[in-house]
């Protein structure tokens, strides 16, 4: 099942609960616009290289479209289309006034020099500047991109349209960004993990957690849960997993990664395990925070955690999701679990539009408020309708987007 088909699968399940007509389903799932851009630059070697960039704008019924820009060698139109749709439902489930979009460039960011990354970013914006903007479509960081790329996007856009920091979020704090944006997705995952285990009657001090992925999201999640006295027993990155039954020293792991180019390779604070074995550990909470599609029909029956928090986008394939749900495993879906990033991006956009700076305390308080409200609504609907948390989250989101679409008028 392709990426967009997987989103359609979850959408249809929720639409069935809402008794949505086939015409309305087609309207809500069909992207508004899909753009493919040729990104040709001169590499540092002097060689001309052409990359393909994409921007899919899925829905704008509830406000400007919002979504990240990823640099990854496996990016294709189907993946970007699926992520754009997920952004529509993600912004709706946390009830912030955005629609959904996503962008990507098919390139291995690890093989690019600093100057090559800048040239690719600016050339891509040259190709899409007339279809983005603070009232139209607002990019943000994603896999392979970060604050620096966002600063280049703002600067390049301003060359065409004049000063407007609200065109992009995730910018450096010193360049019209907002404090707390870098930690936001991971912190949000941590907040929602505590909410979920609390609803299940568990105490954080007795909760064993395994986190696959120790990048921006996974590392901030681990730090937050460690501070909340959860026992984080396993973490991992591209070098593999690191496990200690009594709990890892997360501050030590963070210091090690920071001193080693954000890599855990060679870390001696835990026993080395594979990324695949980490998914099968005997823990209370499993948090996939790396790539999508890591839990499949082939390994789902080996997953022992009774609770999975989807910090990554689509880490569980639909057939595996069915297997796990039928076994009674609770899954907090990606459209809610990792929505902290887009929520704080909204705060940054609001700050940019108001020209009034927020401080870190305000960002964290508002993030907790928004995520708590969304979680309670999804949890209560799940209990009331006896559906999974994923289906409940899609039901909340689809209801909001559908209502806005009808109110605005379709003709």
CSV table of C-alpha atoms in Angstrom, one decimal:
chain,number,residue,atom,x,y,z
A,1,UNK,CA,0.0,0.0,0.0
A,2,UNK,CA,1.4,3.3,-1.1
A,3,UNK,CA,1.7,6.3,1.3
A,4,UNK,CA,-1.3,8.2,0.1
A,5,UNK,CA,-3.4,5.0,-0.1
A,6,UNK,CA,-2.6,4.5,3.6
A,7,UNK,CA,-3.9,7.9,4.5
A,8,UNK,CA,-7.0,7.2,2.4
A,9,UNK,CA,-7.5,4.0,4.3
A,10,UNK,CA,-7.6,5.7,7.7
A,11,UNK,CA,-9.7,8.5,6.3
A,12,UNK,CA,-12.3,6.1,4.9
A,13,UNK,CA,-12.5,4.3,8.3
A,14,UNK,CA,-13.4,7.6,10.0
A,15,UNK,CA,-15.6,8.7,7.2
A,16,UNK,CA,-17.6,5.5,7.6
A,17,UNK,CA,-18.2,6.5,11.2
A,18,UNK,CA,-19.4,9.9,10.1
A,19,UNK,CA,-21.5,8.5,7.3
A,20,UNK,CA,-19.8,10.8,4.8
A,21,UNK,CA,-21.0,10.7,1.2
A,22,UNK,CA,-18.7,9.5,-1.6
A,23,UNK,CA,-18.7,13.0,-3.2
A,24,UNK,CA,-17.7,14.6,0.1
A,25,UNK,CA,-14.9,12.1,0.6
A,26,UNK,CA,-13.5,12.8,-2.8
A,27,UNK,CA,-13.7,16.5,-2.2
A,28,UNK,CA,-11.9,16.4,1.1
A,29,UNK,CA,-9.1,14.0,0.0
A,30,UNK,CA,-8.3,15.5,-3.3
A,31,UNK,CA,-5.3,17.9,-3.1
A,32,UNK,CA,-6.0,21.5,-4.2
A,33,UNK,CA,-2.7,21.9,-6.1
A,34,UNK,CA,0.4,19.8,-6.8
A,35,UNK,CA,3.6,21.4,-8.1
A,36,UNK,CA,6.8,19.8,-9.4
A,37,UNK,CA,9.8,22.0,-9.7
A,38,UNK,CA,13.1,21.5,-11.5
A,39,UNK,CA,15.9,22.5,-9.1
A,40,UNK,CA,19.1,22.8,-11.1
A,41,UNK,CA,22.3,24.1,-9.4
A,42,UNK,CA,26.0,24.2,-9.8
A,43,UNK,CA,27.7,21.8,-7.3
A,44,UNK,CA,30.9,22.7,-5.6
A,45,UNK,CA,32.7,20.5,-8.1
A,46,UNK,CA,31.5,22.7,-10.9
A,47,UNK,CA,29.2,20.0,-12.2
A,48,UNK,CA,25.6,20.9,-13.0
A,49,UNK,CA,23.0,18.8,-11.1
A,50,UNK,CA,19.3,18.7,-11.4
A,51,UNK,CA,17.0,17.7,-8.5
A,52,UNK,CA,13.3,17.4,-8.4
A,53,UNK,CA,11.3,19.4,-5.8
A,54,UNK,CA,7.6,19.1,-4.9
A,55,UNK,CA,5.0,21.2,-3.1
A,56,UNK,CA,1.6,19.7,-2.5
A,57,UNK,CA,-1.1,22.0,-1.2
A,58,UNK,CA,-3.9,19.8,0.1
A,59,UNK,CA,-6.6,21.9,1.7
A,60,UNK,CA,-7.2,25.6,2.7
A,61,UNK,CA,-10.8,25.5,4.0
A,62,UNK,CA,-9.7,26.4,7.5
A,63,UNK,CA,-6.9,28.8,6.8
A,64,UNK,CA,-3.5,29.1,5.1
A,65,UNK,CA,-1.9,25.8,4.2
A,66,UNK,CA,1.0,24.6,6.5
A,67,UNK,CA,3.6,22.0,6.2
A,68,UNK,CA,7.3,21.1,6.3
A,69,UNK,CA,9.9,20.9,3.6
A,70,UNK,CA,12.0,17.7,3.7
A,71,UNK,CA,15.3,16.9,1.9
A,72,UNK,CA,15.6,13.1,1.5
A,73,UNK,CA,16.7,10.9,-1.3
A,74,UNK,CA,13.5,8.8,-1.2
A,75,UNK,CA,11.1,11.8,-1.6
A,76,UNK,CA,8.6,11.4,-4.3
A,77,UNK,CA,5.2,12.9,-5.2
A,78,UNK,CA,3.1,10.1,-3.5
A,79,UNK,CA,5.0,10.6,-0.2
A,80,UNK,CA,4.6,14.4,-0.3
A,81,UNK,CA,0.9,14.1,-1.2
A,82,UNK,CA,0.3,11.8,1.7
A,83,UNK,CA,2.1,14.0,4.2
A,84,UNK,CA,0.2,17.1,2.9
A,85,UNK,CA,-3.1,15.3,3.6
A,86,UNK,CA,-1.9,14.3,7.1
A,87,UNK,CA,-1.1,18.0,7.7
A,88,UNK,CA,-4.7,18.9,6.9
A,89,UNK,CA,-5.9,16.5,9.6
A,90,UNK,CA,-3.2,17.3,12.0
A,91,UNK,CA,-3.9,21.1,12.1
A,92,UNK,CA,-7.6,20.3,12.3
A,93,UNK,CA,-7.3,17.8,15.2
A,94,UNK,CA,-5.5,20.4,17.4
A,95,UNK,CA,-7.9,23.1,16.1
A,96,UNK,CA,-5.4,25.7,14.8
A,97,UNK,CA,-6.5,27.8,11.8
A,98,UNK,CA,-4.5,26.1,9.1
A,99,UNK,CA,-4.9,23.7,6.2
A,100,UNK,CA,-2.3,21.2,5.0
A,101,UNK,CA,0.6,21.2,2.7
A,102,UNK,CA,4.0,19.6,2.3
A,103,UNK,CA,7.2,19.9,0.3
A,104,UNK,CA,10.2,17.9,-0.5
A,105,UNK,CA,13.3,17.7,-2.6
A,106,UNK,CA,14.7,14.3,-3.7
A,107,UNK,CA,18.3,14.7,-2.5
A,108,UNK,CA,20.5,13.1,0.2
A,109,UNK,CA,21.1,16.1,2.4
A,110,UNK,CA,24.0,14.4,4.2
A,111,UNK,CA,26.0,14.5,0.9
A,112,UNK,CA,25.5,18.3,0.4
A,113,UNK,CA,27.9,21.0,1.4
A,114,UNK,CA,26.6,24.0,3.3
A,115,UNK,CA,26.8,26.1,0.1
A,116,UNK,CA,25.0,23.5,-1.9
A,117,UNK,CA,22.2,23.3,0.6
A,118,UNK,CA,21.7,27.0,0.4
A,119,UNK,CA,21.8,27.1,-3.4
A,120,UNK,CA,19.2,24.2,-3.6
A,121,UNK,CA,16.9,26.0,-1.1
A,122,UNK,CA,17.0,29.4,-2.8
A,123,UNK,CA,16.5,27.8,-6.3
A,124,UNK,CA,13.5,25.9,-5.0
A,125,UNK,CA,11.9,29.0,-3.6
A,126,UNK,CA,12.6,30.7,-6.9
A,127,UNK,CA,10.3,28.1,-8.4
A,128,UNK,CA,7.4,28.3,-5.8
A,129,UNK,CA,7.6,31.8,-4.3
A,130,UNK,CA,4.4,32.8,-6.1
A,131,UNK,CA,2.3,30.0,-4.6
A,132,UNK,CA,3.5,30.4,-0.9
A,133,UNK,CA,3.1,33.3,1.5
A,134,UNK,CA,1.9,34.1,5.0
A,135,UNK,CA,-1.8,34.0,3.9
A,136,UNK,CA,-1.4,31.2,1.4
A,137,UNK,CA,1.1,28.4,2.3
A,138,UNK,CA,3.7,28.5,5.1
A,139,UNK,CA,6.6,26.1,4.9
A,140,UNK,CA,8.5,24.8,8.0
A,141,UNK,CA,11.4,22.4,8.8
A,142,UNK,CA,11.1,18.7,8.3
A,143,UNK,CA,13.5,15.7,7.8
A,144,UNK,CA,16.8,17.0,6.5
A,145,UNK,CA,16.0,20.7,7.0
A,146,UNK,CA,16.2,23.1,10.0
A,147,UNK,CA,16.3,26.7,11.1
A,148,UNK,CA,19.0,27.7,8.7
A,149,UNK,CA,17.1,26.5,5.6
A,150,UNK,CA,14.1,28.4,6.9
A,151,UNK,CA,16.1,31.6,7.2
A,152,UNK,CA,17.2,31.2,3.6
A,153,UNK,CA,13.6,30.7,2.5
A,154,UNK,CA,12.5,33.9,4.3
A,155,UNK,CA,15.3,35.8,2.7
A,156,UNK,CA,14.7,34.5,-0.8
A,157,UNK,CA,11.0,35.1,-0.6
A,158,UNK,CA,11.5,38.7,0.7
A,159,UNK,CA,13.5,39.4,-2.5
A,160,UNK,CA,10.4,38.9,-4.5
A,161,UNK,CA,7.7,40.1,-2.1
A,162,UNK,CA,9.2,42.4,0.5
A,163,UNK,CA,9.8,41.9,4.2
A,164,UNK,CA,7.4,39.3,5.6
A,165,UNK,CA,8.8,36.9,8.3
A,166,UNK,CA,5.4,35.1,8.5
A,167,UNK,CA,6.1,33.3,5.2
A,168,UNK,CA,7.9,30.5,6.9
A,169,UNK,CA,8.2,29.1,10.5
A,170,UNK,CA,11.0,27.2,12.3
A,171,UNK,CA,13.4,30.1,11.8
A,172,UNK,CA,16.3,30.8,14.1
A,173,UNK,CA,15.2,32.7,17.2
A,174,UNK,CA,17.6,35.5,16.3
A,175,UNK,CA,16.0,35.8,12.9
A,176,UNK,CA,12.3,36.2,13.7
A,177,UNK,CA,11.8,32.7,15.1
A,178,UNK,CA,10.3,31.7,18.4
A,179,UNK,CA,11.8,30.1,21.5
A,180,UNK,CA,10.8,26.5,22.0
A,181,UNK,CA,10.2,25.7,18.3
A,182,UNK,CA,13.1,23.3,18.1
A,183,UNK,CA,11.9,21.3,21.1
A,184,UNK,CA,8.2,21.6,20.3
A,185,UNK,CA,7.6,18.3,18.5
A,186,UNK,CA,9.5,16.2,21.0
A,187,UNK,CA,8.1,18.1,23.9
A,188,UNK,CA,4.6,17.6,22.5
A,189,UNK,CA,5.2,13.8,22.2
A,190,UNK,CA,6.3,13.8,25.8
A,191,UNK,CA,3.3,15.7,27.0
A,192,UNK,CA,0.9,13.4,25.2
A,193,UNK,CA,2.7,10.3,26.4
A,194,UNK,CA,2.2,11.4,30.0
A,195,UNK,CA,-1.5,12.2,29.2
A,196,UNK,CA,-2.0,8.7,27.7
A,197,UNK,CA,-0.3,6.7,30.4
A,198,UNK,CA,-2.2,8.7,33.0
A,199,UNK,CA,-5.5,7.8,31.3
A,200,UNK,CA,-4.4,4.1,31.4
A,201,UNK,CA,-3.7,4.3,35.1
A,202,UNK,CA,0.1,4.1,35.0
A,203,UNK,CA,2.6,6.3,36.9
A,204,UNK,CA,5.5,7.8,35.1
A,205,UNK,CA,8.0,6.5,37.7
A,206,UNK,CA,7.0,2.9,36.8
A,207,UNK,CA,6.9,3.4,33.1
A,208,UNK,CA,9.6,1.8,30.8
A,209,UNK,CA,10.0,3.6,27.5
A,210,UNK,CA,11.9,2.7,24.3
A,211,UNK,CA,12.5,5.5,21.7
A,212,UNK,CA,13.6,4.6,18.2
A,213,UNK,CA,15.3,7.7,16.8
A,214,UNK,CA,17.5,10.2,18.6
A,215,UNK,CA,17.3,13.2,16.2
A,216,UNK,CA,15.5,16.4,17.0
A,217,UNK,CA,12.2,14.7,18.0
A,218,UNK,CA,13.5,11.6,19.7
A,219,UNK,CA,16.1,13.4,21.8
A,220,UNK,CA,13.7,16.1,23.1
A,221,UNK,CA,11.1,13.4,23.8
A,222,UNK,CA,13.7,11.4,25.8
A,223,UNK,CA,14.8,14.5,27.7
A,224,UNK,CA,11.2,15.4,28.6
A,225,UNK,CA,10.2,11.9,29.7
A,226,UNK,CA,13.5,11.5,31.7
A,227,UNK,CA,12.7,14.8,33.5
A,228,UNK,CA,9.2,13.4,34.2
A,229,UNK,CA,10.8,10.4,35.9
A,230,UNK,CA,9.9,7.8,33.2
A,231,UNK,CA,12.5,5.1,32.8
A,232,UNK,CA,13.9,5.5,29.3
A,233,UNK,CA,15.5,2.1,28.8
A,234,UNK,CA,16.4,2.3,25.0
A,235,UNK,CA,17.3,4.9,22.4
A,236,UNK,CA,18.7,4.7,18.9
A,237,UNK,CA,19.9,6.4,15.8
A,238,UNK,CA,21.5,5.3,12.5
A,239,UNK,CA,24.3,3.6,14.5
A,240,UNK,CA,21.9,1.3,16.2
A,241,UNK,CA,20.1,1.1,19.5
A,242,UNK,CA,21.4,1.4,23.1
A,243,UNK,CA,19.6,-0.4,25.9
A,244,UNK,CA,20.0,-0.5,29.7
A,245,UNK,CA,17.4,-2.3,31.7
A,246,UNK,CA,17.7,-0.1,34.7
A,247,UNK,CA,17.3,3.0,32.5
A,248,UNK,CA,19.7,5.1,30.5
A,249,UNK,CA,21.4,8.3,31.7
A,250,UNK,CA,19.6,10.5,29.1
A,251,UNK,CA,21.5,13.8,30.0
A,252,UNK,CA,24.7,11.8,29.4
A,253,UNK,CA,23.5,10.5,26.1
A,254,UNK,CA,22.5,14.0,25.0
A,255,UNK,CA,25.9,15.3,25.9
A,256,UNK,CA,27.6,12.5,24.0
A,257,UNK,CA,25.5,13.1,20.9
A,258,UNK,CA,26.1,16.8,21.0
A,259,UNK,CA,29.9,16.2,21.2
A,260,UNK,CA,29.8,13.7,18.3
A,261,UNK,CA,28.1,15.4,15.5
A,262,UNK,CA,24.6,14.4,16.8
A,263,UNK,CA,25.5,10.7,16.6
A,264,UNK,CA,25.3,8.0,19.3
A,265,UNK,CA,27.9,5.9,17.5
A,266,UNK,CA,30.3,4.4,20.0
A,267,UNK,CA,28.1,5.3,23.0
A,268,UNK,CA,29.0,3.1,26.0
A,269,UNK,CA,26.1,3.9,28.3
A,270,UNK,CA,24.1,0.9,27.3
A,271,UNK,CA,24.2,-2.4,25.5
A,272,UNK,CA,24.2,-2.3,21.7
A,273,UNK,CA,21.0,-3.6,20.0
A,274,UNK,CA,19.7,-3.2,16.5
A,275,UNK,CA,17.0,-0.7,15.6
A,276,UNK,CA,14.8,-3.7,14.8
A,277,UNK,CA,15.3,-5.3,18.2
A,278,UNK,CA,14.5,-2.1,19.9
A,279,UNK,CA,11.0,-2.3,18.5
A,280,UNK,CA,10.5,-5.7,20.2
A,281,UNK,CA,11.7,-4.8,23.7
A,282,UNK,CA,9.5,-5.5,26.8
A,283,UNK,CA,8.5,-2.0,27.6
A,284,UNK,CA,5.3,-0.1,28.5
A,285,UNK,CA,5.7,2.5,25.8
A,286,UNK,CA,7.3,2.3,22.4
A,287,UNK,CA,7.9,5.6,20.6
A,288,UNK,CA,8.9,5.3,16.9
A,289,UNK,CA,10.5,8.7,16.3
A,290,UNK,CA,12.5,8.1,13.1
A,291,UNK,CA,11.4,6.9,9.7
A,292,UNK,CA,7.9,5.9,8.6
A,293,UNK,CA,6.9,2.3,7.9
A,294,UNK,CA,9.1,0.6,10.6
A,295,UNK,CA,6.3,-1.5,12.1
A,296,UNK,CA,5.0,-3.9,9.4
A,297,UNK,CA,2.9,-7.1,9.2
A,298,UNK,CA,6.2,-9.0,9.5
A,299,UNK,CA,7.2,-7.6,12.9
A,300,UNK,CA,4.0,-6.4,14.4
A,301,UNK,CA,3.4,-9.7,16.3
A,302,UNK,CA,6.9,-9.2,18.0
A,303,UNK,CA,6.0,-5.8,19.3
A,304,UNK,CA,5.4,-6.2,23.1
A,305,UNK,CA,4.7,-2.6,24.1
A,306,UNK,CA,1.0,-2.2,25.0
A,307,UNK,CA,1.2,1.5,24.1
A,308,UNK,CA,2.7,3.1,21.0
A,309,UNK,CA,3.1,6.8,20.5
A,310,UNK,CA,3.7,7.8,16.8
A,311,UNK,CA,6.3,10.5,17.0
A,312,UNK,CA,7.3,9.9,13.4
A,313,UNK,CA,4.9,10.3,10.5
A,314,UNK,CA,3.3,7.0,9.5
A,315,UNK,CA,5.7,4.6,11.4
A,316,UNK,CA,3.1,1.8,11.4
A,317,UNK,CA,1.7,0.4,8.2
A,318,UNK,CA,-2.0,-0.1,8.0
A,319,UNK,CA,-2.0,-3.9,8.1
A,320,UNK,CA,0.3,-3.8,11.1
A,321,UNK,CA,-2.0,-1.1,12.7
A,322,UNK,CA,-4.9,-3.5,12.4
A,323,UNK,CA,-2.9,-6.4,13.9
A,324,UNK,CA,-1.8,-4.3,16.8
A,325,UNK,CA,-5.3,-2.8,17.4
A,326,UNK,CA,-6.9,-6.2,17.4
A,327,UNK,CA,-4.4,-7.3,20.0
A,328,UNK,CA,-5.5,-4.4,22.2
A,329,UNK,CA,-2.4,-2.3,21.7
A,330,UNK,CA,-3.2,1.4,22.1
A,331,UNK,CA,-1.8,3.7,19.4
A,332,UNK,CA,-1.7,7.4,19.7
A,333,UNK,CA,-1.7,8.5,16.0
A,334,UNK,CA,0.8,10.7,14.4
A,335,UNK,CA,-1.7,13.4,13.5
A,336,UNK,CA,-2.1,14.1,17.2
A,337,UNK,CA,1.1,12.7,18.8
A,338,UNK,CA,3.6,14.8,16.8
A,339,UNK,CA,1.4,17.9,16.4
A,340,UNK,CA,3.5,19.9,18.8
A,341,UNK,CA,5.7,21.2,16.0
A,342,UNK,CA,3.0,22.7,13.9
A,343,UNK,CA,1.3,24.1,17.0
A,344,UNK,CA,4.4,26.1,18.0
A,345,UNK,CA,4.8,27.0,14.3
A,346,UNK,CA,1.4,28.6,14.6
A,347,UNK,CA,2.6,30.6,17.6
A,348,UNK,CA,5.6,31.7,15.6
A,349,UNK,CA,3.4,32.8,12.7
A,350,UNK,CA,1.1,34.7,15.1
A,351,UNK,CA,4.1,36.4,16.7
A,352,UNK,CA,5.4,37.4,13.2
A,353,UNK,CA,2.0,38.8,12.2
A,354,UNK,CA,1.6,40.7,15.4
A,355,UNK,CA,5.2,41.9,15.7
A,356,UNK,CA,5.1,41.0,19.3
A,357,UNK,CA,7.5,38.4,20.7
A,358,UNK,CA,6.5,35.5,22.9
A,359,UNK,CA,8.8,34.1,25.7
A,360,UNK,CA,9.5,30.5,26.3
A,361,UNK,CA,7.2,30.1,29.3
A,362,UNK,CA,4.3,31.4,27.3
A,363,UNK,CA,5.1,29.0,24.4
A,364,UNK,CA,5.2,26.0,26.7
A,365,UNK,CA,2.0,26.9,28.6
A,366,UNK,CA,0.1,27.4,25.3
A,367,UNK,CA,1.5,24.2,23.8
A,368,UNK,CA,0.3,22.2,26.9
A,369,UNK,CA,-3.1,23.9,26.7
A,370,UNK,CA,-3.7,23.2,23.0
A,371,UNK,CA,-2.4,19.6,23.2
A,372,UNK,CA,-4.3,18.8,26.3
A,373,UNK,CA,-7.6,20.0,24.8
A,374,UNK,CA,-7.1,18.0,21.6
A,375,UNK,CA,-6.1,14.9,23.5
A,376,UNK,CA,-9.2,15.0,25.8
A,377,UNK,CA,-11.5,15.5,22.8
A,378,UNK,CA,-10.0,12.5,20.9
A,379,UNK,CA,-9.8,10.3,24.0
A,380,UNK,CA,-13.5,11.0,24.9
A,381,UNK,CA,-14.7,10.4,21.4
A,382,UNK,CA,-12.8,7.1,21.2
A,383,UNK,CA,-14.5,6.0,24.4
A,384,UNK,CA,-17.9,7.2,23.4
A,385,UNK,CA,-17.9,5.6,19.9
A,386,UNK,CA,-15.7,2.6,20.8
A,387,UNK,CA,-13.2,3.3,18.1
A,388,UNK,CA,-9.4,3.5,18.1
A,389,UNK,CA,-7.6,6.7,18.9
A,390,UNK,CA,-6.6,7.0,15.3
A,391,UNK,CA,-10.1,6.8,14.0
A,392,UNK,CA,-11.3,9.2,16.7
A,393,UNK,CA,-8.6,11.7,15.7
A,394,UNK,CA,-9.5,11.5,12.1
A,395,UNK,CA,-13.2,11.9,13.0
A,396,UNK,CA,-12.5,15.1,14.9
A,397,UNK,CA,-10.4,16.4,12.1
A,398,UNK,CA,-12.7,15.5,9.2
A,399,UNK,CA,-15.7,17.0,11.0
A,400,UNK,CA,-13.9,20.3,11.3
A,401,UNK,CA,-12.6,20.4,7.8
A,402,UNK,CA,-15.9,19.2,6.3
A,403,UNK,CA,-17.9,21.8,8.3
A,404,UNK,CA,-15.6,24.6,7.2
A,405,UNK,CA,-15.8,23.5,3.5
A,406,UNK,CA,-19.6,23.4,3.6
A,407,UNK,CA,-19.9,26.8,5.4
A,408,UNK,CA,-17.7,28.5,2.9
A,409,UNK,CA,-19.7,27.1,0.0
A,410,UNK,CA,-18.4,24.6,-2.5
A,411,UNK,CA,-19.5,26.3,-5.8
